[in-house]
Short mmCIF file of C-alpha atoms in Angstrom, two decimals:
data_model
loop_
_atom_site.label_atom_id
_atom_site.label_comp_id
_atom_site.label_asym_id
_atom_site.label_seq_id
_atom_site.Cartn_x
_atom_site.Cartn_y
_atom_site.Cartn_z
CA MET A 15 -4.86 17.58 -5.44
CA THR A 16 -2.49 19.89 -3.55
CA GLU A 17 -5.37 21.79 -1.95
CA LYS A 18 -6.43 18.65 -0.06
CA PHE A 19 -3.27 18.31 1.98
CA ASN A 20 -1.30 20.34 4.49
CA PHE A 21 2.13 20.14 2.89
CA ALA A 22 3.49 22.73 5.32
CA ASP A 23 2.84 20.32 8.19
CA ARG A 24 4.47 17.46 6.28
CA ILE A 25 7.58 19.53 5.60
CA LYS A 26 7.62 20.65 9.25
CA ARG A 27 7.64 17.02 10.41
CA LEU A 28 10.31 16.17 7.86
CA ARG A 29 12.46 19.05 9.12
CA GLU A 30 11.99 17.79 12.67
CA LYS A 31 13.28 14.44 11.41
CA ILE A 32 16.27 16.20 9.85
CA TYR A 33 17.01 17.86 13.19
CA SER A 34 16.65 14.64 15.18
CA GLU A 35 18.97 12.78 12.78
CA LYS A 36 21.59 15.54 13.18
CA ILE A 37 21.84 16.10 9.44
CA ASP A 38 21.69 19.26 7.34
CA GLY A 39 19.11 18.09 4.82
CA VAL A 40 17.55 15.10 3.14
CA LEU A 41 17.51 13.84 -0.44
CA ILE A 42 14.23 12.20 -1.45
CA GLY A 43 13.66 10.22 -4.66
CA LYS A 44 11.17 7.49 -3.82
CA PRO A 45 8.01 8.31 -5.82
CA ALA A 46 5.67 7.77 -2.84
CA ASN A 47 7.70 10.23 -0.77
CA LEU A 48 8.00 12.71 -3.64
CA MET A 49 4.23 12.79 -3.77
CA TYR A 50 3.76 12.92 0.00
CA PHE A 51 6.10 15.80 0.71
CA SER A 52 5.57 17.89 -2.42
CA GLY A 53 2.46 16.76 -4.32
CA PHE A 54 4.59 15.93 -7.39
CA ARG A 55 3.55 12.68 -9.08
CA GLY A 56 6.34 11.98 -11.54
CA ASP A 57 9.56 10.01 -11.33
CA SER A 58 13.25 10.60 -12.20
CA THR A 59 13.20 13.42 -9.66
CA PHE A 60 14.85 14.38 -6.39
CA LEU A 61 13.72 16.66 -3.60
CA LEU A 62 16.49 18.31 -1.61
CA ILE A 63 15.03 19.66 1.60
CA SER A 64 16.89 21.45 4.37
CA ALA A 65 15.95 23.78 7.21
CA ASN A 66 15.76 26.76 4.87
CA SER A 67 15.16 25.45 1.36
CA LYS A 68 12.96 23.16 -0.75
CA ILE A 69 14.37 22.22 -4.14
CA LEU A 70 12.85 19.92 -6.76
CA ILE A 71 15.25 18.62 -9.40
CA THR A 72 13.75 17.09 -12.53
CA ASP A 73 13.97 17.08 -16.33
CA GLY A 74 12.09 18.76 -19.15
CA ARG A 75 9.32 16.15 -19.15
CA TYR A 76 8.20 17.19 -15.70
CA THR A 77 9.05 20.86 -15.13
CA GLU A 78 5.60 22.13 -16.13
CA GLN A 79 3.91 19.35 -14.14
CA ALA A 80 6.04 20.18 -11.10
CA LYS A 81 4.98 23.84 -11.24
CA ILE A 82 1.32 22.78 -11.27
CA GLN A 83 1.52 20.11 -8.57
CA THR A 84 3.85 21.77 -6.06
CA SER A 85 3.98 25.02 -4.17
CA GLY A 86 6.97 26.82 -2.68
CA PHE A 87 9.63 24.62 -4.30
CA GLU A 88 12.54 25.94 -6.29
CA ILE A 89 12.39 23.88 -9.47
CA VAL A 90 15.74 23.03 -11.06
CA ARG A 91 15.71 21.54 -14.55
CA GLN A 92 18.45 19.03 -15.26
CA THR A 93 19.75 18.61 -18.80
CA GLU A 94 22.84 16.41 -18.34
CA GLY A 95 21.63 13.75 -15.95
CA LEU A 96 19.68 13.71 -12.71
CA PHE A 97 22.60 12.69 -10.50
CA LYS A 98 24.99 15.19 -12.04
CA GLN A 99 22.57 18.06 -11.44
CA THR A 100 21.66 16.80 -7.96
CA GLU A 101 25.33 16.58 -6.94
CA GLU A 102 25.94 20.08 -8.28
CA THR A 103 22.92 21.40 -6.38
CA ILE A 104 24.13 19.79 -3.15
CA LYS A 105 27.59 21.31 -3.60
CA ASN A 106 26.08 24.75 -4.17
CA SER A 107 23.82 24.36 -1.12
CA GLY A 108 26.73 24.12 1.29
CA LEU A 109 25.12 21.17 3.07
CA LYS A 110 27.72 18.89 4.65
CA LYS A 111 25.65 16.00 5.99
CA ILE A 112 22.80 14.67 3.88
CA GLY A 113 20.19 12.05 4.68
CA ILE A 114 19.44 9.58 1.90
CA GLU A 115 16.76 6.92 1.47
CA GLY A 116 19.00 3.93 2.01
CA LYS A 117 16.20 1.45 1.29
CA PHE A 118 15.42 3.12 -2.03
CA LEU A 119 18.74 4.04 -3.62
CA THR A 120 20.65 1.30 -5.41
CA VAL A 121 24.22 0.42 -4.47
CA ASN A 122 25.45 2.01 -7.71
CA GLU A 123 23.53 5.23 -7.06
CA TYR A 124 24.89 5.46 -3.52
CA ALA A 125 28.43 4.88 -4.81
CA HIS A 126 27.92 7.59 -7.43
CA LEU A 127 26.91 10.10 -4.77
CA GLN A 128 29.83 9.14 -2.56
CA GLU A 129 32.34 9.45 -5.38
CA ASN A 130 31.11 12.83 -6.55
CA LEU A 131 30.42 14.36 -3.15
CA PRO A 132 33.64 13.61 -1.24
CA ALA A 133 33.12 16.54 1.14
CA VAL A 134 29.56 15.50 2.03
CA LYS A 135 28.70 12.84 4.58
CA LEU A 136 25.78 10.60 3.58
CA LYS A 137 23.56 9.00 6.21
CA SER A 138 20.75 6.54 5.58
CA VAL A 139 17.49 7.80 7.08
CA GLU A 140 13.98 6.36 7.05
CA VAL A 141 11.19 8.81 6.22
CA ASP A 142 8.42 6.38 5.18
CA SER A 143 7.21 6.23 8.79
CA LEU A 144 6.12 9.88 8.54
CA ARG A 145 3.35 8.69 6.20
CA GLN A 146 1.81 6.18 8.64
CA ALA A 147 -0.98 8.30 10.15
CA LYS A 148 -3.23 9.59 7.38
CA ASP A 149 -4.79 13.05 7.41
CA SER A 150 -8.42 13.75 6.53
CA GLY A 151 -7.62 14.35 2.85
CA GLU A 152 -5.82 11.03 2.54
CA ILE A 153 -8.60 9.16 4.32
CA GLU A 154 -11.14 10.69 1.95
CA LEU A 155 -9.23 9.44 -1.10
CA ILE A 156 -8.71 5.96 0.35
CA ARG A 157 -12.43 5.77 1.13
CA ARG A 158 -13.11 6.57 -2.50
CA ALA A 159 -10.63 3.93 -3.67
CA CYS A 160 -12.41 1.40 -1.44
CA GLU A 161 -15.81 2.39 -2.82
CA ILE A 162 -14.52 1.79 -6.34
CA ALA A 163 -13.31 -1.70 -5.41
CA ASP A 164 -16.63 -2.47 -3.72
CA LYS A 165 -18.57 -1.45 -6.83
CA ALA A 166 -16.33 -3.63 -8.99
CA PHE A 167 -16.95 -6.60 -6.71
CA ALA A 168 -20.71 -6.14 -6.98
CA GLU A 169 -20.43 -6.20 -10.77
CA ILE A 170 -18.14 -9.23 -10.96
CA LEU A 171 -20.66 -11.32 -9.04
CA LYS A 172 -22.94 -11.00 -12.08
CA PHE A 173 -20.23 -12.45 -14.34
CA ILE A 174 -18.65 -15.40 -12.51
CA ARG A 175 -20.04 -18.82 -13.41
CA PRO A 176 -18.69 -22.28 -14.27
CA GLY A 177 -16.66 -22.19 -17.48
CA VAL A 178 -15.27 -18.67 -17.04
CA ARG A 179 -11.50 -18.34 -16.87
CA GLU A 180 -9.65 -16.68 -14.00
CA ASN A 181 -8.02 -14.13 -16.28
CA GLU A 182 -11.43 -13.13 -17.63
CA VAL A 183 -12.53 -12.38 -14.07
CA ALA A 184 -9.37 -10.35 -13.43
CA ALA A 185 -9.79 -8.39 -16.67
CA ARG A 186 -13.36 -7.46 -15.83
CA LEU A 187 -12.52 -6.51 -12.26
CA GLU A 188 -9.84 -4.18 -13.59
CA TYR A 189 -12.18 -2.80 -16.25
CA PHE A 190 -14.89 -2.07 -13.71
CA MET A 191 -12.46 -0.31 -11.38
CA ARG A 192 -11.33 1.94 -14.22
CA LEU A 193 -14.94 2.48 -15.25
CA PHE A 194 -15.86 3.59 -11.73
CA GLY A 195 -13.00 6.11 -11.46
CA ALA A 196 -9.74 4.32 -10.69
CA GLU A 197 -6.56 5.68 -12.28
CA LYS A 198 -5.20 2.15 -12.41
CA ILE A 199 -5.03 -1.03 -10.39
CA ALA A 200 -3.13 -1.00 -7.10
CA PHE A 201 -1.36 -4.33 -7.79
CA ASP A 202 -1.60 -7.39 -10.00
CA THR A 203 -5.10 -8.78 -9.53
CA ILE A 204 -5.25 -12.16 -7.81
CA VAL A 205 -7.90 -14.64 -8.92
CA ALA A 206 -7.27 -18.15 -7.59
CA SER A 207 -9.90 -20.85 -7.97
CA GLY A 208 -10.15 -24.44 -6.80
CA VAL A 209 -6.85 -25.99 -5.74
CA ARG A 210 -5.04 -22.82 -6.85
CA GLY A 211 -6.62 -21.12 -3.88
CA SER A 212 -3.87 -22.61 -1.72
CA MET A 213 -1.48 -20.05 -3.26
CA PRO A 214 -1.87 -16.75 -1.37
CA HIS A 215 -0.57 -14.74 -4.35
CA GLY A 216 -2.08 -16.83 -7.13
CA THR A 217 -2.42 -14.22 -9.86
CA ALA A 218 -5.02 -15.00 -12.50
CA THR A 219 -4.33 -17.68 -15.11
CA ASP A 220 -6.28 -19.26 -17.96
CA LYS A 221 -7.64 -21.91 -15.57
CA ILE A 222 -11.36 -22.53 -16.01
CA ILE A 223 -13.51 -22.02 -12.91
CA ASN A 224 -15.59 -25.09 -12.14
CA ALA A 225 -18.73 -25.77 -10.11
CA GLY A 226 -18.03 -26.70 -6.50
CA GLU A 227 -14.92 -24.49 -6.27
CA LEU A 228 -14.03 -21.50 -4.17
CA VAL A 229 -12.71 -18.41 -5.97
CA THR A 230 -10.48 -15.98 -4.10
CA MET A 231 -10.19 -12.48 -5.56
CA ASP A 232 -7.67 -9.97 -4.17
CA PHE A 233 -7.72 -6.61 -5.93
CA GLY A 234 -7.51 -2.88 -5.40
CA ALA A 235 -7.88 0.50 -7.05
CA ILE A 236 -5.75 3.63 -7.08
CA TYR A 237 -7.70 6.86 -6.82
CA LYS A 238 -5.78 10.14 -7.05
CA GLY A 239 -2.64 8.37 -5.89
CA TYR A 240 -4.12 6.36 -3.01
CA CYS A 241 -4.76 2.62 -2.84
CA SER A 242 -7.45 0.25 -1.69
CA ASP A 243 -7.02 -3.46 -0.97
CA ILE A 244 -9.82 -6.01 -0.66
CA THR A 245 -10.12 -9.79 -0.81
CA ARG A 246 -13.30 -11.79 -1.05
CA THR A 247 -13.72 -15.54 -1.51
CA ILE A 248 -16.94 -16.84 -3.05
CA ALA A 249 -18.34 -20.27 -3.92
CA VAL A 250 -19.36 -21.32 -7.41
CA GLY A 251 -22.28 -23.60 -6.60
CA LYS A 252 -22.24 -25.83 -3.53
CA ILE A 253 -18.89 -26.55 -1.90
CA SER A 254 -17.78 -29.48 0.25
CA PRO A 255 -18.21 -29.45 4.04
CA ASP A 256 -14.41 -29.30 4.42
CA LEU A 257 -14.19 -26.14 2.32
CA ARG A 258 -17.11 -24.65 4.20
CA LYS A 259 -15.29 -25.32 7.48
CA ILE A 260 -12.25 -23.43 6.21
CA TYR A 261 -14.40 -20.54 5.03
CA ASP A 262 -16.17 -20.27 8.37
CA ALA A 263 -12.87 -20.29 10.25
CA VAL A 264 -11.48 -17.44 8.15
CA PHE A 265 -14.75 -15.50 8.40
CA ASP A 266 -14.57 -15.84 12.19
CA ALA A 267 -10.91 -14.81 12.34
CA GLN A 268 -11.39 -11.80 10.08
CA ASN A 269 -14.27 -10.50 12.18
CA PHE A 270 -12.22 -11.16 15.31
CA GLY A 271 -9.44 -9.08 13.75
CA LEU A 272 -11.81 -6.13 13.50
CA LYS A 273 -12.23 -6.34 17.27
CA VAL A 274 -8.52 -6.77 17.98
CA ILE A 275 -7.17 -3.89 15.86
CA LYS A 276 -7.43 -0.74 17.94
CA PRO A 277 -5.40 2.26 19.15
CA LYS A 278 -2.39 1.52 21.37
CA LYS A 279 -2.27 -2.13 20.27
CA SER A 280 1.04 -3.27 18.78
CA GLY A 281 1.29 -4.81 15.35
CA LYS A 282 2.70 -8.00 16.84
CA ASP A 283 -0.16 -8.33 19.34
CA CYS A 284 -2.83 -7.95 16.64
CA ASP A 285 -1.22 -10.66 14.54
CA ALA A 286 -0.72 -12.97 17.52
CA ALA A 287 -4.32 -12.67 18.68
CA VAL A 288 -5.75 -13.76 15.33
CA ARG A 289 -3.13 -16.47 15.01
CA GLU A 290 -4.27 -17.87 18.37
CA ARG A 291 -7.82 -17.93 17.03
CA PHE A 292 -6.69 -20.29 14.28
CA LYS A 293 -4.57 -22.30 16.72
CA ALA A 294 -7.62 -22.98 18.88
CA ALA A 295 -9.21 -24.60 15.81
CA ASP A 296 -5.95 -26.49 15.01
CA LEU A 297 -5.62 -24.56 11.75
CA ASP A 298 -2.77 -22.16 12.50
CA LYS A 299 -0.25 -24.09 10.35
CA TYR A 300 -2.29 -23.09 7.30
CA PHE A 301 -2.07 -19.37 8.09
CA VAL A 302 1.19 -18.64 6.28
CA HIS A 303 1.34 -14.85 6.11
CA SER A 304 0.83 -11.91 8.43
CA LEU A 305 -2.49 -10.42 9.51
CA GLY A 306 -2.06 -7.17 7.64
CA HIS A 307 -0.10 -4.19 6.40
CA GLY A 308 -0.45 -0.47 5.99
CA VAL A 309 -2.13 0.98 2.90
CA GLY A 310 -1.74 4.45 1.46
CA ILE A 311 0.23 5.82 -1.46
CA GLU A 312 1.83 2.38 -1.59
CA ILE A 313 -0.16 -0.83 -1.39
CA HIS A 314 2.24 -2.23 1.22
CA GLU A 315 3.61 0.23 3.73
CA GLU A 316 4.00 0.71 7.46
CA PRO A 317 2.61 -0.17 9.91
CA ARG A 318 2.69 -3.96 9.62
CA LEU A 319 0.54 -6.37 11.61
CA SER A 320 2.93 -9.29 11.78
CA LYS A 321 5.31 -11.31 13.92
CA LEU A 322 8.09 -8.95 12.83
CA SER A 323 6.18 -5.70 13.17
CA THR A 324 8.05 -2.69 14.52
CA CYS A 325 4.81 -0.85 15.30
CA GLU A 326 4.54 -0.60 19.08
CA SER A 327 1.28 1.35 19.09
CA LEU A 328 -1.40 1.75 16.46
CA GLU A 329 -2.73 5.30 16.33
CA PRO A 330 -5.94 6.88 14.98
CA GLY A 331 -5.57 7.71 11.30
CA MET A 332 -3.49 4.68 10.47
CA ILE A 333 -4.93 2.52 7.70
CA VAL A 334 -4.18 -1.20 7.71
CA THR A 335 -5.55 -4.40 6.25
CA ASP A 336 -7.20 -7.20 8.20
CA GLU A 337 -6.63 -10.25 6.00
CA PRO A 338 -6.37 -13.66 7.63
CA GLY A 339 -6.35 -16.66 5.32
CA LEU A 340 -6.02 -20.42 5.30
CA TYR A 341 -4.30 -22.31 2.49
CA ILE A 342 -4.65 -26.07 2.22
CA PRO A 343 -2.33 -27.74 -0.35
CA ASP A 344 -4.16 -29.82 -2.99
CA SER A 345 -7.50 -28.57 -1.64
CA GLY A 346 -7.83 -24.79 -1.88
CA GLY A 347 -7.83 -21.72 0.26
CA VAL A 348 -9.77 -18.78 1.65
CA ARG A 349 -8.81 -15.20 2.38
CA ILE A 350 -11.06 -12.34 3.47
CA GLU A 351 -9.61 -8.83 3.62
CA ASP A 352 -10.75 -5.33 4.44
CA THR A 353 -8.92 -2.04 4.27
CA CYS A 354 -9.42 -0.60 7.76
CA LEU A 355 -9.14 2.80 9.40
CA VAL A 356 -7.91 2.91 13.00
CA THR A 357 -10.25 5.27 14.86
CA ASN A 358 -10.18 6.78 18.35
CA THR A 359 -11.96 3.75 19.78
CA GLY A 360 -11.35 0.83 17.42
CA VAL A 361 -11.35 0.23 13.71
CA GLU A 362 -13.66 0.89 10.76
CA ALA A 363 -13.70 -1.35 7.70
CA LEU A 364 -13.59 0.96 4.69
CA THR A 365 -14.35 -1.86 2.26
CA LYS A 366 -17.99 -2.73 2.68
CA SER A 367 -18.61 -5.72 0.37
CA PRO A 368 -20.49 -8.62 2.02
CA LYS A 369 -18.41 -11.32 3.69
CA ASP A 370 -20.99 -14.01 4.38
CA LEU A 371 -20.36 -16.87 1.97
CA ILE A 372 -21.80 -16.04 -1.43
CA GLU A 373 -22.81 -19.00 -3.58
CA ILE A 374 -23.20 -18.22 -7.27
#
């Protein structure tokens, strides 16, 4: 996979971050960032990157893999513990001020570094934001992950009927995604039917799906390290007028979101615009989560489309979800979600499954 990406540019931007933070180097251990900056797809590993060096520290399980997946890194094999070797490597490097992933390291791990590196100053830095705008290689893989999820959805429509259990639906969705090329699922598959639809994260249970119910399915595939995320809600037989009203409101809001999400728009503004759409229908109290989130190596990453978003300006190449939903206690719920690519002029839904109400 390394040939798909410009790792030199990624390291260049990371080194610019190092310079702007006034540190000598950065220690990276979060698996998503290991992969992004080096191509390595293991765990129990650190990258130590400075202005003049790139070091990958791992154990005997991963040394051969690291040689295959990375280029230009000095690979150091640890035999007495990852932290012991990492601390020794930092001491030998002569670096005096190191950036660490403060949101990733545990308190105990940070204390261990502090205790064993008394001459080194540690500073928490945030490097996840460097992954926000996707390059052409990343977009290609996310498109493929979305295609896999779309194909799985088309197949599951042939299976769902009254009497089937939610966990049977989840199992088959996951099977189809693997069959069509996914490495694994991107997150625990959500299948919530009937009154359980009022739970936004209602993972599948042994509940039987009945006629007259809505079924919400939220699922995603990982393809070569990159995620997709899609939600569709379908009807099993005819549903009540009240449920149809909720579905139509979400369908309207989700399509409105595709018009709102565009370059230069802030994450807060996108969320607020769709929230106002629900408010005009007196339904906003049932919209209990944010409009969307970034998707990439991780299923939830920056930028966020929410009330608390720190994204001041969406940019082309960013990939986010558009996923409004309404959740009515003791009645049910609806969510419709696409994985979306921010383009030069607007947004493109990468998940293509139909969104008009499907009645099985």
